[in-house]
Coordinates of C-alpha atoms and ligand atoms in Angstrom, one line a residue:
M1 CA 11.3 61.1 38.4
K2 CA 9.2 61.8 35.6
K3 CA 5.2 62.4 36.4
P4 CA 3.2 59.8 34.0
S5 CA 1.6 62.0 31.1
P6 CA -2.0 62.1 31.7
N7 CA -2.4 61.0 28.4
R8 CA -0.8 58.0 28.9
F9 CA -3.2 56.8 31.6
T10 CA -6.3 58.0 29.8
L11 CA -5.3 56.0 27.1
G12 CA -4.7 52.9 29.9
Y13 CA -7.9 53.6 31.0
V14 CA -9.9 53.6 27.7
A15 CA -8.3 50.3 27.0
I16 CA -8.7 48.5 30.0
L17 CA -12.1 49.7 30.5
G18 CA -12.8 48.7 26.3
A19 CA -10.9 45.1 26.1
T20 CA -13.2 44.2 29.4
L21 CA -15.9 45.3 27.6
A22 CA -15.4 43.3 24.9
L23 CA -15.1 40.3 27.0
A24 CA -18.2 40.8 28.7
I25 CA -20.0 41.2 25.3
L26 CA -18.3 38.3 23.7
A27 CA -19.2 36.2 26.8
G28 CA -23.1 36.6 25.8
W29 CA -22.4 34.7 23.2
T30 CA -21.7 31.7 25.3
A31 CA -23.7 28.4 26.0
V32 CA -24.0 29.4 29.9
A33 CA -24.6 33.2 28.8
A34 CA -27.4 32.1 26.8
A35 CA -28.4 29.5 29.9
I36 CA -28.4 32.3 32.0
D37 CA -30.6 34.4 29.9
D38 CA -33.1 31.7 29.4
Y39 CA -33.0 31.0 33.2
A40 CA -34.4 35.3 33.6
Y41 CA -36.7 34.8 31.0
D42 CA -38.5 32.1 32.3
W43 CA -38.4 33.5 35.9
M44 CA -39.5 36.9 34.8
F45 CA -42.2 35.1 33.1
R46 CA -43.5 34.2 36.1
L47 CA -43.0 36.7 38.3
H48 CA -45.4 39.1 35.3
P49 CA -47.2 36.4 33.7
P50 CA -49.6 37.8 30.7
A51 CA -53.1 39.0 32.2
A52 CA -55.6 36.3 32.1
T53 CA -58.4 37.0 29.3
S54 CA -61.6 35.2 27.8
P55 CA -60.4 31.8 25.4
H56 CA -60.7 32.6 21.5
C57 CA -60.4 28.9 21.1
L58 CA -61.2 25.2 22.3
I59 CA -59.7 21.8 22.0
L60 CA -61.5 19.0 21.1
A61 CA -59.4 16.9 23.4
I62 CA -58.6 13.0 22.5
D63 CA -58.0 12.3 26.7
D64 CA -57.0 8.3 28.3
A65 CA -61.1 7.8 28.8
T66 CA -61.9 8.8 25.3
F67 CA -59.2 6.2 24.0
S68 CA -59.8 3.7 26.2
A69 CA -64.0 3.7 25.5
M70 CA -63.4 4.4 21.5
G71 CA -61.2 1.2 20.8
G72 CA -57.8 2.3 22.0
V73 CA -54.9 4.3 20.0
A74 CA -55.5 2.2 16.6
A75 CA -59.1 3.9 16.3
Y76 CA -57.9 7.3 15.9
R77 CA -59.1 7.9 12.7
A78 CA -62.6 6.9 13.6
M79 CA -62.1 9.1 16.6
L80 CA -61.7 11.7 14.4
A81 CA -64.0 11.3 12.2
K82 CA -66.4 11.0 14.9
A83 CA -65.3 14.6 15.8
L84 CA -66.1 16.0 13.1
E85 CA -69.5 14.2 12.3
L86 CA -70.8 15.8 15.5
L87 CA -69.1 19.1 15.1
A88 CA -70.2 19.6 11.3
P89 CA -74.0 20.6 12.4
V90 CA -73.0 23.5 14.6
Q91 CA -70.1 25.0 11.8
P92 CA -67.3 25.8 14.1
K93 CA -65.4 29.4 12.4
V94 CA -61.9 26.2 11.9
V95 CA -61.7 23.0 13.1
A96 CA -57.8 22.6 13.2
I97 CA -56.5 18.5 13.9
D98 CA -53.0 18.3 15.4
M99 CA -52.4 14.7 14.1
V100 CA -50.3 13.9 11.5
L101 CA -52.3 11.9 8.8
A102 CA -50.1 10.8 5.9
D103 CA -50.3 7.1 5.7
K104 CA -53.4 4.8 4.5
E105 CA -54.8 3.2 6.7
D106 CA -58.4 1.3 6.7
A107 CA -59.5 2.3 3.6
A108 CA -63.2 2.3 4.7
E109 CA -62.1 4.2 7.8
D110 CA -60.0 6.8 5.8
A111 CA -62.9 7.6 3.6
R112 CA -65.6 8.2 6.6
L113 CA -63.1 10.3 7.9
L114 CA -62.4 11.6 4.5
H115 CA -66.3 12.9 4.1
A116 CA -66.6 14.0 7.6
M117 CA -63.3 16.6 7.0
Q118 CA -65.0 17.7 3.4
A119 CA -68.5 18.5 5.1
T120 CA -66.1 21.2 7.5
K121 CA -65.3 24.3 6.7
N122 CA -61.8 26.2 7.9
L123 CA -59.7 23.2 8.1
V124 CA -56.6 22.7 9.2
L125 CA -54.3 19.5 8.7
V126 CA -50.9 19.2 10.0
A127 CA -47.4 19.1 7.8
H128 CA -44.5 17.4 9.8
L129 CA -41.3 18.4 9.1
Q130 CA -38.6 15.2 9.6
G131 CA -35.3 14.6 8.5
G132 CA -35.8 18.0 6.3
R133 CA -39.1 16.3 4.5
W134 CA -42.3 16.9 4.6
E135 CA -44.7 14.5 6.1
N136 CA -47.7 16.0 4.4
P137 CA -51.6 14.4 4.7
L138 CA -52.7 12.2 2.5
D139 CA -53.1 13.7 -1.2
E140 CA -57.2 13.9 -1.0
F141 CA -57.5 14.7 2.7
R142 CA -54.7 17.2 1.3
R143 CA -57.5 18.4 -0.9
A144 CA -60.3 18.6 1.5
A145 CA -58.6 20.8 4.1
T146 CA -58.9 24.3 3.6
A147 CA -54.4 25.1 4.6
L148 CA -51.4 23.0 6.1
G149 CA -49.8 24.7 9.2
H150 CA -46.6 23.1 10.7
D151 CA -46.2 21.8 14.1
R152 CA -42.9 22.5 15.9
A153 CA -43.0 23.8 19.1
D154 CA -40.0 22.5 21.3
E155 CA -36.9 22.4 19.3
L156 CA -35.4 25.9 19.0
S157 CA -34.9 26.0 22.8
R158 CA -31.6 24.2 24.4
D159 CA -33.6 22.9 27.5
G160 CA -36.4 21.6 26.3
V161 CA -38.6 24.4 26.8
T162 CA -41.0 26.0 24.4
R163 CA -40.7 29.9 24.9
Q164 CA -41.0 30.3 21.3
I165 CA -42.7 28.9 17.9
P166 CA -41.1 29.6 14.4
L167 CA -44.1 31.1 12.7
E168 CA -42.5 30.1 9.4
E169 CA -40.8 26.8 8.2
R170 CA -39.0 25.8 5.2
T171 CA -37.4 23.1 3.1
E172 CA -35.9 23.9 -0.5
Q173 CA -39.3 23.2 -1.7
E174 CA -42.4 23.9 0.5
R175 CA -42.8 26.4 2.9
H176 CA -46.0 26.2 5.9
W177 CA -46.6 28.4 8.4
A178 CA -47.6 27.3 11.7
L179 CA -50.9 25.1 12.7
A180 CA -52.1 28.3 15.2
L181 CA -51.0 30.6 12.4
E182 CA -53.2 29.5 10.0
T183 CA -55.8 28.3 12.1
F184 CA -55.7 32.3 13.2
R185 CA -55.8 33.8 9.6
L186 CA -58.7 31.5 8.8
A187 CA -60.4 32.9 11.8
R188 CA -60.0 36.4 10.8
G189 CA -61.4 35.6 7.3
Q190 CA -57.8 37.0 5.9
R191 CA -55.2 36.5 4.3
I192 CA -51.4 36.5 5.5
L193 CA -48.8 39.8 4.3
E194 CA -45.8 39.1 4.7
S195 CA -42.4 41.4 5.3
P196 CA -39.2 40.5 6.1
D197 CA -39.7 42.4 9.5
D198 CA -43.3 40.9 10.0
L199 CA -46.2 38.9 9.4
Q200 CA -49.7 41.2 8.9
I201 CA -53.1 39.4 9.0
G202 CA -56.2 41.8 8.6
S203 CA -55.9 44.5 11.0
E204 CA -52.8 42.8 13.2
V205 CA -49.5 43.2 12.8
I206 CA -47.1 40.1 14.2
P207 CA -43.6 41.3 15.0
A208 CA -42.2 38.1 13.8
P209 CA -39.5 39.4 11.1
R210 CA -37.2 36.7 9.6
T211 CA -33.4 36.5 11.0
P212 CA -30.8 33.7 10.2
D213 CA -31.1 31.7 13.6
S214 CA -34.6 31.5 13.5
D215 CA -38.0 31.0 11.0
R216 CA -40.2 34.2 12.7
A217 CA -39.6 32.7 15.7
L218 CA -43.2 34.5 18.1
R219 CA -42.8 33.9 22.2
V220 CA -45.7 32.1 23.1
L221 CA -47.7 33.9 26.0
F222 CA -48.6 30.9 27.7
S223 CA -51.4 31.8 29.9
R224 CA -51.6 30.0 33.4
E225 CA -55.0 28.3 33.1
P226 CA -54.8 26.2 30.4
V227 CA -57.7 26.6 27.0
P228 CA -60.8 25.3 27.8
R229 CA -60.7 21.6 26.5
I230 CA -64.0 19.5 26.0
S231 CA -63.2 15.6 26.1
L232 CA -64.7 13.9 22.9
L233 CA -65.5 11.2 25.1
E234 CA -67.9 14.2 26.5
L235 CA -69.1 14.7 23.0
V236 CA -70.2 11.9 22.1
D237 CA -72.4 11.2 25.3
K238 CA -74.0 14.6 25.7
P239 CA -74.1 16.1 21.7
E240 CA -75.8 19.4 23.3
L241 CA -72.1 20.3 24.1
A242 CA -71.4 20.9 20.7
E243 CA -73.4 23.9 20.9
R244 CA -70.5 25.6 22.6
F245 CA -68.0 24.9 19.8
R246 CA -70.4 26.8 17.4
G247 CA -68.6 29.6 15.2
Q248 CA -65.4 28.8 17.6
A249 CA -62.0 27.2 16.9
V250 CA -61.4 24.6 17.8
F251 CA -57.9 22.6 18.3
V252 CA -58.5 18.7 18.3
G253 CA -55.7 16.4 18.9
V254 CA -54.1 14.0 21.7
T255 CA -54.2 15.1 25.7
S256 CA -53.5 11.7 26.5
I257 CA -50.8 10.7 28.4
S258 CA -50.4 7.2 28.3
A259 CA -50.7 7.7 24.4
T260 CA -48.6 10.2 23.2
Y261 CA -44.8 11.8 24.2
D262 CA -46.3 15.5 22.5
R263 CA -45.9 16.7 25.6
V264 CA -44.3 20.2 26.3
A265 CA -42.4 22.1 28.9
T266 CA -43.5 25.8 29.2
P267 CA -41.3 29.0 31.0
N268 CA -44.6 28.3 33.8
G269 CA -42.7 25.5 35.1
Q270 CA -45.7 23.5 36.3
G271 CA -45.6 20.6 34.5
R272 CA -46.1 19.5 30.1
I273 CA -48.8 20.6 28.3
P274 CA -49.7 18.6 25.6
G275 CA -48.7 19.6 22.2
V276 CA -52.6 20.7 21.2
E277 CA -52.1 23.1 23.8
V278 CA -49.1 24.9 22.7
H279 CA -50.8 25.5 19.6
A280 CA -53.8 26.7 21.3
Q281 CA -51.6 29.0 23.1
L282 CA -50.2 30.5 20.6
F283 CA -53.7 30.3 18.7
E284 CA -54.2 32.7 21.9
T285 CA -50.9 34.4 21.9
L286 CA -52.0 35.5 18.4
E287 CA -55.9 36.4 19.3
R288 CA -54.4 39.1 22.4
G289 CA -52.5 41.2 19.7
Q290 CA -50.0 42.1 22.5
F291 CA -46.5 40.4 21.8
L292 CA -42.9 39.9 23.6
T293 CA -40.5 41.3 20.7
N294 CA -36.8 40.4 21.6
A295 CA -34.4 43.4 21.7
S296 CA -32.1 43.7 18.4
N297 CA -28.3 42.7 18.6
L298 CA -27.6 46.3 18.0
A299 CA -30.0 48.1 21.2
V300 CA -28.2 45.3 23.5
L301 CA -25.0 46.7 22.1
G302 CA -25.5 50.0 22.1
F303 CA -26.8 49.6 26.1
C304 CA -23.4 47.5 27.0
I305 CA -21.0 50.1 25.2
V306 CA -23.6 52.4 27.4
V307 CA -23.4 51.3 30.7
G308 CA -19.1 50.2 29.9
I309 CA -19.3 54.4 29.6
L310 CA -20.9 54.9 32.2
A311 CA -18.8 52.7 34.9
G312 CA -15.8 54.5 32.9
L313 CA -17.0 58.1 33.6
I314 CA -17.9 57.3 37.1
F315 CA -14.7 56.4 38.3
A316 CA -12.6 58.9 36.4
F317 CA -14.8 61.6 38.1
L318 CA -15.8 60.6 40.9
S319 CA -14.1 59.1 43.8
G320 CA -14.5 57.1 47.5
W321 CA -17.8 56.9 48.7
L322 CA -19.6 58.9 46.0
A323 CA -17.8 56.5 43.4
Y324 CA -18.7 53.5 44.9
T325 CA -22.5 54.9 45.6
T326 CA -23.0 56.0 42.1
A327 CA -21.7 52.8 40.7
G328 CA -24.0 51.1 43.0
V329 CA -27.4 52.9 41.7
M330 CA -25.8 51.5 37.7
L331 CA -25.6 48.5 38.3
L332 CA -28.9 48.3 40.2
A333 CA -30.1 50.5 37.4
A334 CA -28.8 47.6 35.4
H335 CA -30.2 45.0 36.6
A336 CA -33.4 46.2 36.5
T337 CA -33.3 47.2 33.1
P338 CA -34.0 43.7 31.6
F339 CA -37.1 43.4 34.0
L340 CA -38.7 46.9 33.2
L341 CA -38.3 46.1 30.0
F342 CA -39.9 43.0 29.8
R343 CA -43.4 44.5 31.7
A344 CA -43.1 46.3 28.2
G345 CA -42.9 43.7 25.7
L346 CA -39.3 43.7 25.2
V347 CA -37.2 41.0 25.9
F348 CA -33.6 41.9 27.1
P349 CA -30.9 39.5 27.6
F350 CA -29.5 39.1 31.4
F351 CA -26.1 38.3 30.7
A352 CA -24.3 40.6 28.3
P353 CA -25.8 44.0 30.2
L354 CA -25.1 42.3 33.3
A355 CA -21.4 41.1 32.7
S356 CA -20.6 44.7 31.0
A357 CA -22.1 47.0 34.4
W358 CA -20.1 44.3 36.6
L359 CA -16.5 44.1 35.0
T360 CA -16.6 47.7 33.3
A361 CA -17.4 48.4 37.3
I362 CA -14.7 46.6 38.8
A363 CA -11.8 46.9 36.0
A364 CA -12.4 51.1 36.2
A365 CA -12.4 50.9 40.4
S366 CA -9.6 48.8 40.0
Y367 CA -7.4 51.2 37.5
Q368 CA -8.1 54.1 39.5
H369 CA -7.4 52.9 43.1
F370 CA -3.7 51.7 41.1
V371 CA -4.0 54.9 39.5
V372 CA -4.7 57.0 42.9
R373 CA -2.0 54.9 44.6
R374 CA 0.7 55.3 42.4
A375 CA 0.2 58.9 42.0
L376 CA 0.1 58.8 46.0
R377 CA 3.2 57.0 46.0
A378 CA 4.9 59.4 43.2
S379 CA 3.9 62.7 44.7
E380 CA 6.1 60.8 48.5
T381 CA 8.7 59.9 46.4
E382 CA 8.9 64.0 45.1
R383 CA 8.1 65.4 48.7
H384 CA 10.9 63.5 49.8
R385 CA 13.0 64.3 47.1
Y386 CA 12.8 68.1 47.4
Q387 CA 13.0 67.7 50.9
Q388 CA 16.9 66.5 50.2
A389 CA 17.1 69.2 47.7
I390 CA 16.4 71.9 50.1
H391 CA 18.3 70.4 52.6
F392 CA 21.8 69.8 49.5
V393 CA 20.9 73.9 48.3
T394 CA 21.1 74.9 51.9
H395 CA 24.4 72.8 52.9
E396 CA 26.4 74.0 49.9
M397 CA 24.8 77.7 50.6
R398 CA 26.5 77.7 53.9
T399 CA 30.0 77.9 52.4
P400 CA 29.3 81.5 50.6
L401 CA 26.9 82.9 52.9
T402 CA 29.5 82.6 55.7
A403 CA 32.3 83.6 53.8
I404 CA 30.1 87.0 53.2
Q405 CA 28.5 87.0 56.4
G406 CA 32.1 87.6 58.0
S407 CA 33.9 89.3 55.5
S408 CA 30.8 92.0 55.9
E409 CA 31.2 92.2 59.7
L410 CA 34.9 93.1 59.2
M411 CA 33.6 95.6 57.3
G412 CA 31.3 97.3 60.0
R413 CA 33.5 96.4 63.4
Y414 CA 37.0 97.6 62.0
N415 CA 38.2 100.5 60.4
L416 CA 40.1 99.1 57.7
S417 CA 42.4 101.0 55.5
E418 CA 40.9 101.8 51.7
E419 CA 42.3 98.7 50.0
K420 CA 41.6 96.2 52.5
R421 CA 37.8 97.0 52.1
K422 CA 38.3 97.1 48.7
Q423 CA 39.9 93.8 49.0
I424 CA 36.8 92.4 51.0
A425 CA 34.0 94.0 48.9
E426 CA 35.9 92.2 46.1
M427 CA 35.7 88.9 47.9
I428 CA 31.9 89.4 48.9
N429 CA 31.4 90.3 45.2
V430 CA 32.6 87.1 44.0
E431 CA 31.3 85.0 46.9
S432 CA 27.4 86.5 46.1
K433 CA 27.9 85.6 42.6
R434 CA 29.0 82.4 43.5
L435 CA 26.0 81.5 45.2
A436 CA 23.9 83.4 43.1
R437 CA 26.1 80.4 40.2
M438 CA 25.7 77.8 42.6
I439 CA 21.2 78.8 42.7
Q440 CA 21.2 78.6 38.5
T441 CA 23.2 75.2 38.0
F442 CA 21.0 73.4 41.0
L443 CA 17.4 75.2 39.1
D444 CA 19.0 74.3 36.1
V445 CA 19.9 70.3 36.6
E446 CA 16.7 70.5 38.2
R447 CA 14.6 71.7 35.1
L448 CA 17.3 69.8 32.8
S449 CA 15.9 66.5 34.2
D450 CA 12.3 67.4 34.0
G451 CA 12.8 67.8 30.7
E452 CA 11.6 71.4 31.0
M453 CA 14.7 72.7 29.3
E454 CA 16.6 72.7 26.6
L455 CA 20.7 72.5 27.2
K456 CA 22.6 75.4 25.9
R457 CA 24.7 75.1 22.9
E458 CA 27.7 77.5 23.5
P459 CA 31.4 76.8 21.9
F460 CA 33.8 76.6 24.4
E461 CA 37.5 75.6 25.5
V462 CA 38.3 72.7 27.6
R463 CA 41.3 74.8 29.3
E464 CA 39.2 77.6 30.1
I465 CA 36.7 76.3 32.3
V466 CA 39.5 74.0 33.8
G467 CA 41.8 77.2 34.3
T468 CA 37.7 78.8 36.0
C469 CA 38.0 75.3 38.4
L470 CA 41.4 75.7 39.1
G471 CA 41.2 78.9 40.6
R472 CA 38.6 78.6 42.7
V473 CA 40.1 75.1 44.6
L474 CA 43.7 76.0 44.8
P475 CA 43.0 78.0 47.9
L476 CA 42.1 75.0 49.4
A477 CA 44.2 73.1 47.8
E478 CA 47.2 75.4 49.2
R479 CA 45.7 75.1 52.6
K480 CA 46.3 71.3 52.6
N481 CA 49.7 71.4 50.3
I482 CA 48.3 69.5 47.5
R483 CA 49.4 69.9 44.2
I484 CA 47.9 70.6 41.0
L485 CA 49.2 69.1 38.0
T486 CA 48.3 69.9 34.6
R487 CA 48.5 68.5 31.4
E488 CA 47.6 68.5 27.8
L489 CA 44.5 70.1 28.1
D490 CA 42.9 69.8 24.6
G491 CA 39.9 69.9 23.0
N492 CA 36.8 72.3 22.8
L493 CA 32.8 71.2 23.8
E494 CA 29.5 72.6 23.2
G495 CA 27.1 72.8 25.2
D496 CA 25.8 74.5 28.9
R497 CA 29.2 76.2 30.2
E498 CA 28.4 76.9 33.1
L499 CA 26.6 73.2 34.0
M500 CA 30.4 71.9 32.7
E501 CA 32.1 74.0 34.9
Y502 CA 29.9 73.2 38.0
A503 CA 31.0 69.7 37.1
V504 CA 35.0 69.9 36.9
Y505 CA 34.7 72.2 40.2
N506 CA 33.2 69.3 42.0
L507 CA 35.4 66.6 40.3
L508 CA 39.0 68.8 41.7
N509 CA 37.2 69.6 45.3
N510 CA 36.3 66.4 45.4
A511 CA 39.6 65.2 44.7
V512 CA 40.9 67.5 46.8
K513 CA 38.3 67.2 49.9
Y514 CA 39.0 63.0 49.6
S515 CA 43.1 63.6 49.6
P516 CA 45.4 63.8 52.7
A517 CA 47.8 66.2 53.0
D518 CA 51.3 66.9 51.1
T519 CA 49.6 64.4 47.8
Q520 CA 49.0 65.3 43.8
I521 CA 46.0 65.6 41.7
T522 CA 46.8 65.7 38.2
V523 CA 44.2 67.4 35.2
A524 CA 44.3 66.3 31.5
C525 CA 42.3 66.6 28.7
R526 CA 43.2 63.9 25.9
L527 CA 41.7 63.2 22.5
V528 CA 42.5 59.3 22.4
A529 CA 41.4 57.7 19.0
V530 CA 38.9 54.7 19.4
G531 CA 38.9 52.3 16.2
K532 CA 39.9 53.8 12.7
D533 CA 37.4 57.3 13.0
A534 CA 35.9 57.1 15.7
A535 CA 38.2 59.0 18.9
Q536 CA 37.2 60.3 22.5
L537 CA 37.8 63.1 24.5
R538 CA 38.6 62.4 28.1
L539 CA 38.9 64.7 30.7
S540 CA 40.4 63.2 34.1
V541 CA 41.0 64.1 37.0
E542 CA 43.4 62.3 39.0
D543 CA 44.1 62.2 42.9
Q544 CA 45.7 60.0 45.1
G545 CA 43.1 60.0 47.9
I546 CA 41.4 57.8 50.3
G547 CA 40.1 56.0 47.4
M548 CA 37.0 53.8 46.7
D549 CA 36.2 50.2 46.4
A550 CA 34.3 48.5 43.6
K551 CA 31.3 48.5 45.5
E552 CA 31.4 51.9 46.8
L553 CA 32.4 52.6 43.0
R554 CA 29.1 51.2 42.3
Q555 CA 27.0 53.9 44.2
I556 CA 28.1 56.9 44.3
F557 CA 26.2 58.6 41.4
Q558 CA 23.3 57.7 43.6
K559 CA 22.0 60.8 44.8
F560 CA 22.7 60.9 49.4
Y561 CA 25.4 57.9 48.8
R562 CA 28.4 58.3 51.2
T563 CA 31.3 56.2 50.9
K564 CA 32.1 55.1 54.5
R565 CA 35.9 56.3 54.4
A566 CA 34.7 60.0 53.3
E567 CA 32.6 60.0 56.5
A568 CA 34.9 59.0 58.5
S569 CA 37.2 61.8 57.0
G570 CA 35.1 63.7 58.7
V571 CA 35.1 65.9 54.8
A572 CA 32.1 64.0 53.4
G573 CA 29.1 66.7 51.9
T574 CA 25.7 66.0 50.7
G575 CA 26.6 63.1 48.5
I576 CA 24.4 64.3 45.7
G577 CA 27.3 66.3 43.9
L578 CA 28.5 63.6 41.7
S579 CA 24.7 63.1 41.0
I580 CA 24.6 66.1 39.5
V581 CA 28.0 65.8 37.5
E582 CA 26.8 62.9 36.4
Q583 CA 23.6 64.0 34.7
I584 CA 25.3 67.3 33.5
V585 CA 28.1 64.8 31.5
H586 CA 24.4 62.6 30.7
H587 CA 22.8 65.7 29.3
H588 CA 26.2 66.6 27.0
G589 CA 25.8 63.4 25.7
G590 CA 28.6 61.7 27.9
K591 CA 29.5 59.4 30.0
M592 CA 31.2 58.8 33.5
E593 CA 34.7 57.0 33.7
V594 CA 35.7 55.8 37.4
I595 CA 39.0 53.8 38.5
S596 CA 39.5 53.6 41.6
Q597 CA 41.2 51.5 44.8
P598 CA 41.2 52.1 48.4
G599 CA 44.1 53.7 49.8
Q600 CA 45.3 54.1 46.4
G601 CA 43.7 57.2 45.0
S602 CA 40.8 57.8 42.1
C603 CA 40.6 58.9 38.8
F604 CA 37.7 60.3 37.5
T605 CA 37.2 60.9 34.0
V606 CA 34.7 62.6 31.6
V607 CA 34.2 60.6 28.2
F608 CA 32.7 62.7 24.9
A609 CA 32.8 61.1 21.5
A610 CA 34.7 62.9 19.4
R611 CA 36.4 61.9 15.3
S612 CA 39.4 60.8 15.1
R613 CA 42.2 63.6 15.2
A614 CA 43.1 63.0 11.4
S615 CA 39.3 63.8 10.4
Q616 CA 38.7 66.1 13.0
P617 CA 37.7 69.6 13.5
P618 CA 38.5 70.8 16.4
A619 CA 35.3 71.4 18.1
V620 CA 33.6 68.6 19.7
S621 CA 29.8 68.7 19.1
V622 CA 28.1 67.1 21.9
Ligands
ADP701 P1 30.2 64.7 48.8 O1 31.0 64.9 48.3 O2 29.4 66.0 49.1 O3 29.9 64.2 49.3 P2 29.6 63.2 45.5 O4 28.0 63.6 45.4 O5 31.0 64.4 45.7 O6 29.4 64.1 47.6 O7 30.0 62.5 46.4 C1 29.8 61.0 46.7 C2 30.7 60.5 47.1 O8 31.9 59.7 46.7 C3 31.5 61.1 48.4 O9 30.8 61.2 49.8 C4 32.8 60.1 48.6 O10 32.8 58.8 49.8 C5 32.9 59.7 47.0 N1 33.5 60.6 46.4 C6 33.7 61.0 45.4 N2 34.9 61.7 45.0 C7 35.4 61.0 45.7 C8 37.5 60.8 45.9 N3 38.0 61.7 44.7 N4 37.8 60.1 46.3 C9 36.9 59.6 47.3 N5 35.8 58.9 47.2 C10 34.8 60.3 46.8

């Protein structure tokens, strides 16, 4: 059996790990993965909430009590006018009104509101993007405002939870910054400087890159404590409360549950908060100056690849519990990484890195397990094969060794004539050479089948090797009174003479072994034409022995197979000879053909391809 090359194993290993990694990374793009990433984000957000800071803005809330005391939902413009009138004397730094004021309503009230707006310094109004069109405030309101800001909040998320807000919203014609951003830059008294990767307001750099799927989205660091809120009704009742708004950024908006559906879910998971609170929270996030940024796709991809490579290396170089423990540590590290990075302000996805770590570790472990088991099985088979081979060698060696042993004993024990001594010495010489040849043949066949040896390529005549083999087999045949007939012995071969000799000798020896006394064996070698140009060189050994049935015929070239008939005859050997013959013939480019019937004899033919006699040079190249 050939050992699988280490290169193929490495290639297979790398291919499987690569495919698993690709699968894990691709899975990271699915909706399920995104939902899990969001869930993990919210979980980390709650586990590691933003540190509490003193608030930088205030909300002037139009709540349920305000609505019921000041004329209901329809009177909101009058309420706004009242709010601005109350704020005017204390000069807040910025006033952002989170209400869409796009329609004309009661003329007197609109005029009053406009008047109040004109008296307000740094007024920010809402531009609302609806179905691809901007709903802007009435022109006169717009003229009174210092800036317009968009009021989008939760549209970016799949599950309605607002985790981030686009700082910029654009249509073909018009672009607006977020309401909170406009408020922030007015509070700072600075302009917005933009680059593809961030925005700069004074010394503050806001990491909000413009990407294909979001317009400068910024994660909001929702604090657990709500932004301080004063209800308009309270302010109306106690005008001295206005002092609290002096020099502050103020967000004016509806907080009433019954009057508006503008309520937003946050990662804090503590119920929904009004839209105006979300804008105020974004403002606080900007004021805080510490931001959560998303890890770049490249960084995530790099992390996944490193994790995959690590898993591969762990199972390639370590084994047993050490490999599993190290892989466990790696998995733990992969689980902890997103959380540690989150604490450092970097939002790292959960799914793709974890899927990469788990899947590659499982794939690597299974592959190595499979490979180790295969290697173990291979070495088992190898060991078994070797045991049998040793058995064969020792068995085959016994005959020449017995001859050598017996002869040398004869020489030592008796006073032999010079001629007899010479004869015995000659025999010892011949048998020991045969022994050496046998060992050589065995080793050669082993190395040939392991692909470690190149076949010798020398030309020789079939007649020659048949002659040599007959010389060795004749004494045995004579003992059983078996006649060996030789017919035409044409043809030349090219290859390893010793090996071919071994093959032919084996066939002859078997023919003698498995034939009863007083029978006949025929050896012939013929060039037979097949078709127009082709021919075959067919070397056959035919006996009149015990024969074999079809089922036995199919197995005789297997190592260590012996037919029941042969075993019963008491002369069967190890059952390995024919398997070696077949290997030798195969390595010479030939094939074996056998015809046999139980009790009717057998004919073993070695077949080589040759050119037809017409165009034939005498040698057959194999
Ligand atoms: P061995 O002869 O040492 O047992 P081989 O591999 O040479 O091993 O042969 C395998 C088996 O094939 C033999 O045991 C015998 O059963 C069968 N066999 C081989 N040659 C002949 C033959 N000429 N006639 C009948 N049976 C044969």
